PDB file of C-alpha atoms in Angstrom:
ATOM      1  CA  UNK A  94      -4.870 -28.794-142.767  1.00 42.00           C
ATOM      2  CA  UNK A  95      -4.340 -32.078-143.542  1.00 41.00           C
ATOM      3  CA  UNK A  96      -0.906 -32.548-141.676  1.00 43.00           C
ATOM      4  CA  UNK A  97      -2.711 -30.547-138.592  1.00 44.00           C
ATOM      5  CA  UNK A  98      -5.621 -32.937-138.561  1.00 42.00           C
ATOM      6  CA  UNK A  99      -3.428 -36.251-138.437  1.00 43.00           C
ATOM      7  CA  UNK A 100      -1.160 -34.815-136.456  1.00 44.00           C
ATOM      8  CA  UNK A 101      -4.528 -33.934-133.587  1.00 45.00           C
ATOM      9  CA  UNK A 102      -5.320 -37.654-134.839  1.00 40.00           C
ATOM     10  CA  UNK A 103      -2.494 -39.354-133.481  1.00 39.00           C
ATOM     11  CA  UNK A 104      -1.935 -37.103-130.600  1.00 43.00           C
ATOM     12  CA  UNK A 105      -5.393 -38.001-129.500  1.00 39.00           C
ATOM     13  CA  UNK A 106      -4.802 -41.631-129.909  1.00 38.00           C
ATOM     14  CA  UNK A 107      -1.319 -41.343-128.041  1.00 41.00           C
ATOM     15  CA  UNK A 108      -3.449 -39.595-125.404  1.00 40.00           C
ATOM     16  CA  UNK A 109      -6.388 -42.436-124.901  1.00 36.00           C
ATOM     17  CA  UNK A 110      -3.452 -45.250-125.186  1.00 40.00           C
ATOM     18  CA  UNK A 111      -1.609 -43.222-122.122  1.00 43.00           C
ATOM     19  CA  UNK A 112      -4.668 -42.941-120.450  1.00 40.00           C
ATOM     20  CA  UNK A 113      -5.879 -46.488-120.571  1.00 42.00           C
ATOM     21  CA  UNK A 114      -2.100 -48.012-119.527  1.00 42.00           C
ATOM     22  CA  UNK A 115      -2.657 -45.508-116.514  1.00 45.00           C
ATOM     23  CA  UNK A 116      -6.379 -46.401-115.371  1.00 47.00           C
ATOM     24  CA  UNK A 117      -5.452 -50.594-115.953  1.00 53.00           C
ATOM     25  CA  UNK A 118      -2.042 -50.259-114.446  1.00 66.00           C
ATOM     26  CA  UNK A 119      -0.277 -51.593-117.495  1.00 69.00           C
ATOM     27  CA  UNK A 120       2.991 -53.496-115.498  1.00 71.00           C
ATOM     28  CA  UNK A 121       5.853 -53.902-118.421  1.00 76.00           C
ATOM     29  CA  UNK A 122       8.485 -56.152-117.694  1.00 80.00           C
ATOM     30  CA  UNK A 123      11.646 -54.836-115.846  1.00 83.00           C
ATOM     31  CA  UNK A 124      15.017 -56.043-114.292  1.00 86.00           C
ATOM     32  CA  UNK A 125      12.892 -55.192-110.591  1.00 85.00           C
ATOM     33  CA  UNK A 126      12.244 -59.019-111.614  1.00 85.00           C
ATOM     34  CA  UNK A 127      14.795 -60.406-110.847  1.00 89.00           C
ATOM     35  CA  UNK A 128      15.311 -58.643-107.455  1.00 89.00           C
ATOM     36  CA  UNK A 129      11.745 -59.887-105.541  1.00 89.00           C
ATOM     37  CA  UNK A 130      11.863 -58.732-102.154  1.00 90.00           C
ATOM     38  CA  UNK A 131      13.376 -61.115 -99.077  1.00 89.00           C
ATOM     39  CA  UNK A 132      11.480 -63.726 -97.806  1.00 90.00           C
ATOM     40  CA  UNK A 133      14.442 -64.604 -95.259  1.00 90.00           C
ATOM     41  CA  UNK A 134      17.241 -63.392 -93.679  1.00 89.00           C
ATOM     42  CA  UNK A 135      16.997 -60.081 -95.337  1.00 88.00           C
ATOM     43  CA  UNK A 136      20.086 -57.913 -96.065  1.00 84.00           C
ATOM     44  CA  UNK A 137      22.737 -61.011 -94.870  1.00 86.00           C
ATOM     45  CA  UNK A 138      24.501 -62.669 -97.682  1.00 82.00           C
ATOM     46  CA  UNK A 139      21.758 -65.493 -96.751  1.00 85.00           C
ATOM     47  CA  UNK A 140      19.172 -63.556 -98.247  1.00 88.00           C
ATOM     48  CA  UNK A 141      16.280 -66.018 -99.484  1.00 92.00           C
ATOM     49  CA  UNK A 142      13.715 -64.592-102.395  1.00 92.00           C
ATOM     50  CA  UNK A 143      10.818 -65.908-104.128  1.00 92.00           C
ATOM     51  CA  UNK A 144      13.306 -67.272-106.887  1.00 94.00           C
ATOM     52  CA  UNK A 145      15.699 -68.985-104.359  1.00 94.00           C
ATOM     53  CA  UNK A 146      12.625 -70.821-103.118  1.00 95.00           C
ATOM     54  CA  UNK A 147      11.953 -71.943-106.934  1.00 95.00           C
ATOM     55  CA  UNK A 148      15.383 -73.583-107.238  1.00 95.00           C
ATOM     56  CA  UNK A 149      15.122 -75.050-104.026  1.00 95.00           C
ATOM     57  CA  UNK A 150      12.022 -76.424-105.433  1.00 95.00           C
ATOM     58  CA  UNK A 151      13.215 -77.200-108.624  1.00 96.00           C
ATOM     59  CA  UNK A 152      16.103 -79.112-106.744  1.00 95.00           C
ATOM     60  CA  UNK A 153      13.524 -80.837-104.738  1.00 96.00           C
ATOM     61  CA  UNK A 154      11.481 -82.080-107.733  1.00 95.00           C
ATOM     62  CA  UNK A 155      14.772 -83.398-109.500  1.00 95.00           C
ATOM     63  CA  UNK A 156      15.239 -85.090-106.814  1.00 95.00           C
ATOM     64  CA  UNK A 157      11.715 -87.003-106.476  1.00 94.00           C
ATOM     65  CA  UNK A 158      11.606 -87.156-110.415  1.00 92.00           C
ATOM     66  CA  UNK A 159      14.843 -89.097-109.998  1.00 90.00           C
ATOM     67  CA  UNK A 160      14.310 -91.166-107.100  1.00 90.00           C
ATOM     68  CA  UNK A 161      10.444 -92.025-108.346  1.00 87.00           C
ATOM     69  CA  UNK A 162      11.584 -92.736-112.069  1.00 83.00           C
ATOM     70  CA  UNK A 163      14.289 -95.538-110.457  1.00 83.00           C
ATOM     71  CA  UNK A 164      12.993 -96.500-107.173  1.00 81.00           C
ATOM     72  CA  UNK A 165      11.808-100.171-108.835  1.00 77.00           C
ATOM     73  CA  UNK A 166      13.609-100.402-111.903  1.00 73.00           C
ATOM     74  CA  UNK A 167      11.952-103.054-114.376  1.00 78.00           C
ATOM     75  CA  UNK A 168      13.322-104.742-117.861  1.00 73.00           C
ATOM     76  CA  UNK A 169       9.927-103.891-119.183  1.00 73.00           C
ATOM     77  CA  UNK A 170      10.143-100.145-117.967  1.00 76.00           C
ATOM     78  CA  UNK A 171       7.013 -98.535-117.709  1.00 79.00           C
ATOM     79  CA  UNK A 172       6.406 -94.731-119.087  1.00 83.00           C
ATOM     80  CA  UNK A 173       7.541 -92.377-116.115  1.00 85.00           C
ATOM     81  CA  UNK A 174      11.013 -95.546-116.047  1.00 85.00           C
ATOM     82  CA  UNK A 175      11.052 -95.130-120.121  1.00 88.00           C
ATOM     83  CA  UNK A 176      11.361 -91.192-119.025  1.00 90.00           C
ATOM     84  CA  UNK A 177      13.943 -91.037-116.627  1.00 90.00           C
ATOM     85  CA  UNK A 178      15.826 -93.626-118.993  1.00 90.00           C
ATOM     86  CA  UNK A 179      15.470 -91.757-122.118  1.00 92.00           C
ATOM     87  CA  UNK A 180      16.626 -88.506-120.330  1.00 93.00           C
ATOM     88  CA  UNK A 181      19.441 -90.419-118.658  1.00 93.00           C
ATOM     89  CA  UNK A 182      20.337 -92.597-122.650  1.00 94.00           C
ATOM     90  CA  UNK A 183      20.378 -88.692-124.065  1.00 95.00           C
ATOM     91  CA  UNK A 184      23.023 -87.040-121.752  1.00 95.00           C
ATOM     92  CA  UNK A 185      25.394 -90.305-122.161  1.00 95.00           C
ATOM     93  CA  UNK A 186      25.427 -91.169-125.029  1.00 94.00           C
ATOM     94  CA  UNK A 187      24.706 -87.997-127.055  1.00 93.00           C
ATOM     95  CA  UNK A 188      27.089 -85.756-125.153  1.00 94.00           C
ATOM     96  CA  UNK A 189      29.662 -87.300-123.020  1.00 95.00           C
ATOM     97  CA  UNK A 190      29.968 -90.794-124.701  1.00 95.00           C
ATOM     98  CA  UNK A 191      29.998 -88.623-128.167  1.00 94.00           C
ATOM     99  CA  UNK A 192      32.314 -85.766-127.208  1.00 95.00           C
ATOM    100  CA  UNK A 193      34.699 -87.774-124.641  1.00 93.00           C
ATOM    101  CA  UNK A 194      34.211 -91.294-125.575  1.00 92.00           C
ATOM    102  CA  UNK A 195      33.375 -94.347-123.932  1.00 90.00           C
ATOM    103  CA  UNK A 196      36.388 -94.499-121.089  1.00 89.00           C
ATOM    104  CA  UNK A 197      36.514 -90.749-120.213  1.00 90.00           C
ATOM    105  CA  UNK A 198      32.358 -90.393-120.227  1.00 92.00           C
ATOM    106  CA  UNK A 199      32.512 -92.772-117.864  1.00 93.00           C
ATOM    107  CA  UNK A 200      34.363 -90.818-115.254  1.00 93.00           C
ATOM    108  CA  UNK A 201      32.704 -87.211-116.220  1.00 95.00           C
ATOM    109  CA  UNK A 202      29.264 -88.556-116.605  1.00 95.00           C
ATOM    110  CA  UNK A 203      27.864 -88.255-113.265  1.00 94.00           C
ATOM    111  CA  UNK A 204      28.500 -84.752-113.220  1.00 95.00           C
ATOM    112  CA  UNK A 205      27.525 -83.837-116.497  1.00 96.00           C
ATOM    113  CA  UNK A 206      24.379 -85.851-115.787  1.00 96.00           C
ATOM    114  CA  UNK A 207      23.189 -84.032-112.701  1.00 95.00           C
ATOM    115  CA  UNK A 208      24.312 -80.435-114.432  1.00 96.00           C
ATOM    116  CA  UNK A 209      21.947 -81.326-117.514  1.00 97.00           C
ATOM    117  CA  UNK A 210      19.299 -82.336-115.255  1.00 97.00           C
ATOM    118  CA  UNK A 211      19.253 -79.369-112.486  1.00 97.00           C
ATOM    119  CA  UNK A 212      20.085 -76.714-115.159  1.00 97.00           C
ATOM    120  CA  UNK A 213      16.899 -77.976-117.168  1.00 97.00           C
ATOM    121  CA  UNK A 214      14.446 -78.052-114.057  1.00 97.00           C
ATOM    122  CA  UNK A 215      15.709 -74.731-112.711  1.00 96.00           C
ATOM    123  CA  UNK A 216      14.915 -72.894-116.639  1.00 97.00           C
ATOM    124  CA  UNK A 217      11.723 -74.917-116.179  1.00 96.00           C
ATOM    125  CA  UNK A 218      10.169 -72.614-113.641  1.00 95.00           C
ATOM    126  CA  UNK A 219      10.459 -70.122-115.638  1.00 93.00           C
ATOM    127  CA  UNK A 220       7.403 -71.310-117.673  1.00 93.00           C
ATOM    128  CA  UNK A 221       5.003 -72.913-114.525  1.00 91.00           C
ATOM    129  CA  UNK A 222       2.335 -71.339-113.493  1.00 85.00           C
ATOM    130  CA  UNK A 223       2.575 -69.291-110.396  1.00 84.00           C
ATOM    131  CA  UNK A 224       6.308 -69.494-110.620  1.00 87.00           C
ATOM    132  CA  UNK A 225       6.972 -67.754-113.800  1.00 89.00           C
ATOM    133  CA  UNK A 226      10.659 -66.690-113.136  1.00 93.00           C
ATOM    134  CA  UNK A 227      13.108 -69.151-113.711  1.00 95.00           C
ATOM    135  CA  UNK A 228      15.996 -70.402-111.174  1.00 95.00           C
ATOM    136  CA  UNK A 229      18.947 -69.649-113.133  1.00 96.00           C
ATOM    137  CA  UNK A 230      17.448 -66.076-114.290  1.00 94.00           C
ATOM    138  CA  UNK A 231      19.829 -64.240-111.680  1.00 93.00           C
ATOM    139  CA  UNK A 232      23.584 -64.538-111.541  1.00 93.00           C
ATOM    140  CA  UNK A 233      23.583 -66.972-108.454  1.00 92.00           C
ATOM    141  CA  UNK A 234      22.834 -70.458-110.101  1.00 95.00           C
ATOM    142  CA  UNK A 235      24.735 -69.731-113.608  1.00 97.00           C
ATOM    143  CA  UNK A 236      27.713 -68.461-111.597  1.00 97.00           C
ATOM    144  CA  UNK A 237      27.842 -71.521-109.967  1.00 96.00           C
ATOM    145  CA  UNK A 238      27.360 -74.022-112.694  1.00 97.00           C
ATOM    146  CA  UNK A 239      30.472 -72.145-114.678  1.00 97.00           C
ATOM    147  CA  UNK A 240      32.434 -72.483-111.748  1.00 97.00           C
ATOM    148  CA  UNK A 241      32.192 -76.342-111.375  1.00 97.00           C
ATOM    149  CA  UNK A 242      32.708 -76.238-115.195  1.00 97.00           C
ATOM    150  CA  UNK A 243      35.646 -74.354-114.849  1.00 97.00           C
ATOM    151  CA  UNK A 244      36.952 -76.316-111.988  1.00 96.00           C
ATOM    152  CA  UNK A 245      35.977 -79.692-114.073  1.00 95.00           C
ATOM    153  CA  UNK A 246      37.825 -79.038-117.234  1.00 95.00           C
ATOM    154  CA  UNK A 247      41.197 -77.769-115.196  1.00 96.00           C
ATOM    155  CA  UNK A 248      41.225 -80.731-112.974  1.00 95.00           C
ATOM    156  CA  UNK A 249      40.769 -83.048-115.983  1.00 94.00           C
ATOM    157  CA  UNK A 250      43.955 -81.124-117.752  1.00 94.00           C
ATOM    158  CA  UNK A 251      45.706 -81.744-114.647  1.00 95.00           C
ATOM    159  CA  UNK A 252      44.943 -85.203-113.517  1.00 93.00           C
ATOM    160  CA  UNK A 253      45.618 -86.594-117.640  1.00 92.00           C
ATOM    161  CA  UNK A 254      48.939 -84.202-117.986  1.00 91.00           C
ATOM    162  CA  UNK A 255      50.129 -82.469-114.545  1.00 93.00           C
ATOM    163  CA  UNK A 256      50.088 -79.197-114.235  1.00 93.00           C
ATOM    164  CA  UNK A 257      53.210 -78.060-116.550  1.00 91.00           C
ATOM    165  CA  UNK A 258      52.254 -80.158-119.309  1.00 91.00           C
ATOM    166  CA  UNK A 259      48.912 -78.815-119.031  1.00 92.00           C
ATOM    167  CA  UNK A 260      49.471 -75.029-118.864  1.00 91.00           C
ATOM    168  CA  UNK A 261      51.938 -75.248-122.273  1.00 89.00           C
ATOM    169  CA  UNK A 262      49.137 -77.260-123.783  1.00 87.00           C
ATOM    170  CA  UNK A 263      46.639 -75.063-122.915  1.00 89.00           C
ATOM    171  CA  UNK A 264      48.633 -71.567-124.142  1.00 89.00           C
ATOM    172  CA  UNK A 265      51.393 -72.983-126.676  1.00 85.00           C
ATOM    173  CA  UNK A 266      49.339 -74.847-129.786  1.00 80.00           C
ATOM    174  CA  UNK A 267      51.822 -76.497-131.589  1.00 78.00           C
ATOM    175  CA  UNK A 268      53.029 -75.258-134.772  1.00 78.00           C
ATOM    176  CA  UNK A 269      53.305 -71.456-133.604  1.00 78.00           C
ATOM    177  CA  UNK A 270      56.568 -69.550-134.449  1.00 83.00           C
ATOM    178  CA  UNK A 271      58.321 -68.407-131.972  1.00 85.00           C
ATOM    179  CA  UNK A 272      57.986 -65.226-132.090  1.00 84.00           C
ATOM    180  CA  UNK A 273      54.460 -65.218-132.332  1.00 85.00           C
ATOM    181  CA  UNK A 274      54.731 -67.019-128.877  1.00 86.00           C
ATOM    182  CA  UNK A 275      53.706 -64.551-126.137  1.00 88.00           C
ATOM    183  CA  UNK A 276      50.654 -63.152-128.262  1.00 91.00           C
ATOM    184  CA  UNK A 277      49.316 -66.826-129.076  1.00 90.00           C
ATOM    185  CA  UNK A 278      49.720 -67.743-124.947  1.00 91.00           C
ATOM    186  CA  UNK A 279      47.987 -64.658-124.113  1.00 93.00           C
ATOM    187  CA  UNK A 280      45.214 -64.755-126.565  1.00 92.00           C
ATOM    188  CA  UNK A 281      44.747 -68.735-125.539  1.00 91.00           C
ATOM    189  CA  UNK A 282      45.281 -67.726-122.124  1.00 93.00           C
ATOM    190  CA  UNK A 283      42.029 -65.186-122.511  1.00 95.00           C
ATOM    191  CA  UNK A 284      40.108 -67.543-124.533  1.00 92.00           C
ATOM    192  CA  UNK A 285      40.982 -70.382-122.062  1.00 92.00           C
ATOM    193  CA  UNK A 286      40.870 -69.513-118.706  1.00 94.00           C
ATOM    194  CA  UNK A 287      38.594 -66.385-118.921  1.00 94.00           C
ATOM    195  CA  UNK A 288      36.503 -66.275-121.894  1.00 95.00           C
ATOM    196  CA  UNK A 289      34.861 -70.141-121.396  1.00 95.00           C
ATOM    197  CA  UNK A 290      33.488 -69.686-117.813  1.00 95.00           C
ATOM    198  CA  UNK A 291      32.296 -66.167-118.993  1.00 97.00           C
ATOM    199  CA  UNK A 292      30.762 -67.198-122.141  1.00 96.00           C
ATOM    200  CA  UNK A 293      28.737 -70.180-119.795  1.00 96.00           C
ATOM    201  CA  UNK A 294      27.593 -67.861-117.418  1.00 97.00           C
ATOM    202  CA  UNK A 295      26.299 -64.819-119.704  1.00 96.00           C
ATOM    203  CA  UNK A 296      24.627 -67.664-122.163  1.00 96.00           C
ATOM    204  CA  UNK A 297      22.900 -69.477-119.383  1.00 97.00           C
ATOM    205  CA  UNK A 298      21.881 -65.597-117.966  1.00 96.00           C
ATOM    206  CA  UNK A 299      20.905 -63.889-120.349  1.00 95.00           C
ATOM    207  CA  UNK A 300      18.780 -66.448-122.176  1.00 96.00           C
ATOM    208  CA  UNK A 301      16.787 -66.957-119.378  1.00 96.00           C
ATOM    209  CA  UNK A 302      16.535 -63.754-118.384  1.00 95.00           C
ATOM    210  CA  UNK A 303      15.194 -62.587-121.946  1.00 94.00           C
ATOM    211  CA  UNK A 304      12.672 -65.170-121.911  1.00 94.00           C
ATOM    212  CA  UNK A 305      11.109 -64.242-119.160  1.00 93.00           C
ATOM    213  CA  UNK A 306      10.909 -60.541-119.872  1.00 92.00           C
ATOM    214  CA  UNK A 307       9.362 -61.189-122.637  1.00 93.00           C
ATOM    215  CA  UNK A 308       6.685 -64.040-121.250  1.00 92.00           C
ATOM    216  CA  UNK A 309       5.783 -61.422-118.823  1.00 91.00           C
ATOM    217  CA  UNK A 310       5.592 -58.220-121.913  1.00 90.00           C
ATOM    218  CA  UNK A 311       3.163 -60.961-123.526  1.00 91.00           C
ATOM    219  CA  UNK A 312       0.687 -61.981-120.353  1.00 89.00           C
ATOM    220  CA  UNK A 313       0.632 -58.520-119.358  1.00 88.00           C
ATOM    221  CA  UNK A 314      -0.098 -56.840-122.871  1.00 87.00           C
ATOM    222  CA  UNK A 315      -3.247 -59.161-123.020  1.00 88.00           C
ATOM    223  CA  UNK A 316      -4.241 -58.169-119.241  1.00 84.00           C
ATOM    224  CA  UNK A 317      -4.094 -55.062-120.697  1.00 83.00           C
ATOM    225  CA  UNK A 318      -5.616 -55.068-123.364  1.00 84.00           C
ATOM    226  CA  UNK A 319      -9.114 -57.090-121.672  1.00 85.00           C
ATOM    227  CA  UNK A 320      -9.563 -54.968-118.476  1.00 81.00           C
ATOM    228  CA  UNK A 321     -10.864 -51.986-120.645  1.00 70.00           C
ATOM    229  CA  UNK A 322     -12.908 -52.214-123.249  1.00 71.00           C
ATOM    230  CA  UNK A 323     -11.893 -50.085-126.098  1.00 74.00           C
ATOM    231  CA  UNK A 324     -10.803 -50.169-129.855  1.00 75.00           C
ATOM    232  CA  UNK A 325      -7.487 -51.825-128.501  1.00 76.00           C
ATOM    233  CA  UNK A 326      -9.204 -54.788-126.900  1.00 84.00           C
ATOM    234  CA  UNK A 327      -9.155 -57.217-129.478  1.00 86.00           C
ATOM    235  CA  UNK A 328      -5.297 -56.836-129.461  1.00 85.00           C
ATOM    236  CA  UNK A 329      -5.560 -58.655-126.759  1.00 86.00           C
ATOM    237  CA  UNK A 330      -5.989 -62.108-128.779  1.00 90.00           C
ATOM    238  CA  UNK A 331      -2.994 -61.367-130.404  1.00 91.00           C
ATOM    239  CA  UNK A 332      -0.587 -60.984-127.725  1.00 90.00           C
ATOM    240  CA  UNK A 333      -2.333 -63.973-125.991  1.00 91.00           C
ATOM    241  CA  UNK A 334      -1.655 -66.021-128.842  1.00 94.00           C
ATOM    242  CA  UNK A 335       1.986 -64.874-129.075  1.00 94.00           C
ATOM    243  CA  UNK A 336       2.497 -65.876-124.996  1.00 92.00           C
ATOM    244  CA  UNK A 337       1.316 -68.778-125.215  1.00 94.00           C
ATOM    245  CA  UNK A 338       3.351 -69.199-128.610  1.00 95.00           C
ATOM    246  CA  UNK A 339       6.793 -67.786-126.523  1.00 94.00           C
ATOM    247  CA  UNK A 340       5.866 -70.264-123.741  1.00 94.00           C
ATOM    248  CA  UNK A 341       6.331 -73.648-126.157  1.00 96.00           C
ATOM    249  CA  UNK A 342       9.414 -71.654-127.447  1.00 96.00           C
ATOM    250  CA  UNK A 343      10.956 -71.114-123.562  1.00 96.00           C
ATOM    251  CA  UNK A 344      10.616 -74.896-123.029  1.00 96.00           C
ATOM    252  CA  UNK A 345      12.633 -75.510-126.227  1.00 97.00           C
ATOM    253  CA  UNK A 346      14.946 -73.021-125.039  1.00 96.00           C
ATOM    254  CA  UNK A 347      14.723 -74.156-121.714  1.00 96.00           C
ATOM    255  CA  UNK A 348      16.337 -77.886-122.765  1.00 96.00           C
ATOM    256  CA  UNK A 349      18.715 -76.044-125.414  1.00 97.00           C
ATOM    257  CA  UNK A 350      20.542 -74.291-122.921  1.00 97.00           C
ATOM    258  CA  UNK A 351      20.872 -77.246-120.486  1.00 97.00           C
ATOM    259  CA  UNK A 352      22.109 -79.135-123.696  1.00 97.00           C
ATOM    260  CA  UNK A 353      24.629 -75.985-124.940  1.00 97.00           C
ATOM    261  CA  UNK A 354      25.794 -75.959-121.155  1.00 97.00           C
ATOM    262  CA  UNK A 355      26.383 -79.719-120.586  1.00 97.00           C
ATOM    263  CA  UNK A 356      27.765 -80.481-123.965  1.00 97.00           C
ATOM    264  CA  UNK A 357      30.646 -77.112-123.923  1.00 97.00           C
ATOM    265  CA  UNK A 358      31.442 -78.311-120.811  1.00 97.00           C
ATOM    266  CA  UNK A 359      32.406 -81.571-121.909  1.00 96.00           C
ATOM    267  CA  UNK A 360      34.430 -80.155-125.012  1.00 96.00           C
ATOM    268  CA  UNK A 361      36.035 -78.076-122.883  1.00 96.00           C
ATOM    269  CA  UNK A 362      37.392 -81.445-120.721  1.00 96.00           C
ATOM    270  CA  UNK A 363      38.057 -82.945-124.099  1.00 95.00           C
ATOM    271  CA  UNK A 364      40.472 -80.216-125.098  1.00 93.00           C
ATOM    272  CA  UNK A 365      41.689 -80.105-121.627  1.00 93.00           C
ATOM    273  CA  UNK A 366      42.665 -83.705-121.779  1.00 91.00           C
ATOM    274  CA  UNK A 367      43.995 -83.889-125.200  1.00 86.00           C
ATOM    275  CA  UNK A 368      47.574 -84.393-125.871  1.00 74.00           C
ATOM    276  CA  UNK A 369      47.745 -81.383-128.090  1.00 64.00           C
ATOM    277  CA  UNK A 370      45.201 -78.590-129.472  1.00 54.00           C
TER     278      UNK A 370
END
């Protein structure tokens, strides 16, 4: 009787928590996300959604937060200057003057510095209100920043070695045997030429992407939760607690990956220009 009367228990309560996600249209995150419907030039390649509009934004605000933060450049700098400074101090000298020194940073930095910067304001949408997706949450932006990652690190191997001396770097460490030649050029080969632009692009992805199902598993738990009143409503604190929590945490995030992005990328021109792995 027992089993039969906890059993009717927690059908009932699976029952009233069905019922109440029906009647307040309880919306769970899903990977419809990241497919929003066209605002432009639907079904051409041209195709403009609500989160191409956000990096265009996010591309627009770089821009003014750049132009604004050095439009009348001071020796006393005042805060928004000390900003823009302290952003620009970080990229140089803690990841390309650290990984690639002093006279190779120099030529790699403008890059690096405006890949830091736009991959940082497009995971930044991801946590602004009204926005709430960010730009590189769909394969588009990523895609391209491994790309011109890719194409950075090859042209660096190139332009320091040529192309010969470059490939045998690249697939022939020295030291190998001989005969343990064609697996070590195909496993560097793999882990070269495939596996780092990969590895950027599913990072970059995939971070996002998780962050902002579960911002939206957090905002609409607590919706939820408040638009009936029942024995479940004071869950509703919880979950509000723990988006706003997640939301500090997907800023953090937000400047880690920008950092993890920028600073592979410029071990990966390192190694490319080294005379020998």
């Amino acid at each position: 009787m027992a089993r039969e009367a906890g059993a009717n228990t927690l059908t009932q309560a699976t029952t009233i928590v069905a019922l109440a996600a029906s009647d307040n249209e309880f919306h769970p995150p899903s990977i419809s996300d990241f497919f929003p419907p066209a605002l432009l030039f639907e079904g051409t390649p041209f195709e403009f959604t609500r989160i191409s509009m956000l990096q265009v934004i996010a591309t627009a605000l770089l821009v003014l937060f750049l132009v604004l933060g050095t439009r009348r450049l001071s020796v006393v700098p005042g805060r928004f200057q000390s900003i823009v400074e302290f952003g620009f101090g970080f990229v140089r000298e803690q990841v390309v003057y650290q990984v690639l020194g002093e006279k190779d940073g120099r030529r790699f930095l403008p890059l690096l510095t405006a890949m830091f910067f736009t991959i940082l304001f497009m995971n930044l949408t991801g946590v602004i209100p009204f926005a709430n997706i960010p730009g590189t949450s769909v394969a588009g932006a990523p895609l391209v920043f491994a790309i011109v990652a890719y194409v950075m690190f090859i042209y660096a191997g190139i332009k320091r070695h040529g192309v010969g001396r470059f490939v045998k770097n690249s697939l022939v460490p020295s030291g190998v045997p001989i005969y343990l030649l064609p697996i070590i050029a195909l496993v560097e080969l793999i882990s070269t030429f495939i596996a780092r632009p990969v590895s950027l692009f599913l990072r970059l992805l995939l971070n996002m992407m998780v962050g902002h199902l579960m911002l939206v598993l957090f905002f609409s738990a607590t919706q939820f939760f408040l638009m009936g009143l029942n024995a479940f409503t004071p869950l509703a604190a919880g979950t509000l607690a723990m988006g706003f929590a997640f939301t500090i945490f997907e800023i953090f995030v937000s400047i880690l990956q920008a950092y993890v992005f920028t600073i592979l990328t410029a071990v990966y021109i390192q190694l490319a220009v080294a005379e020998e792995h």
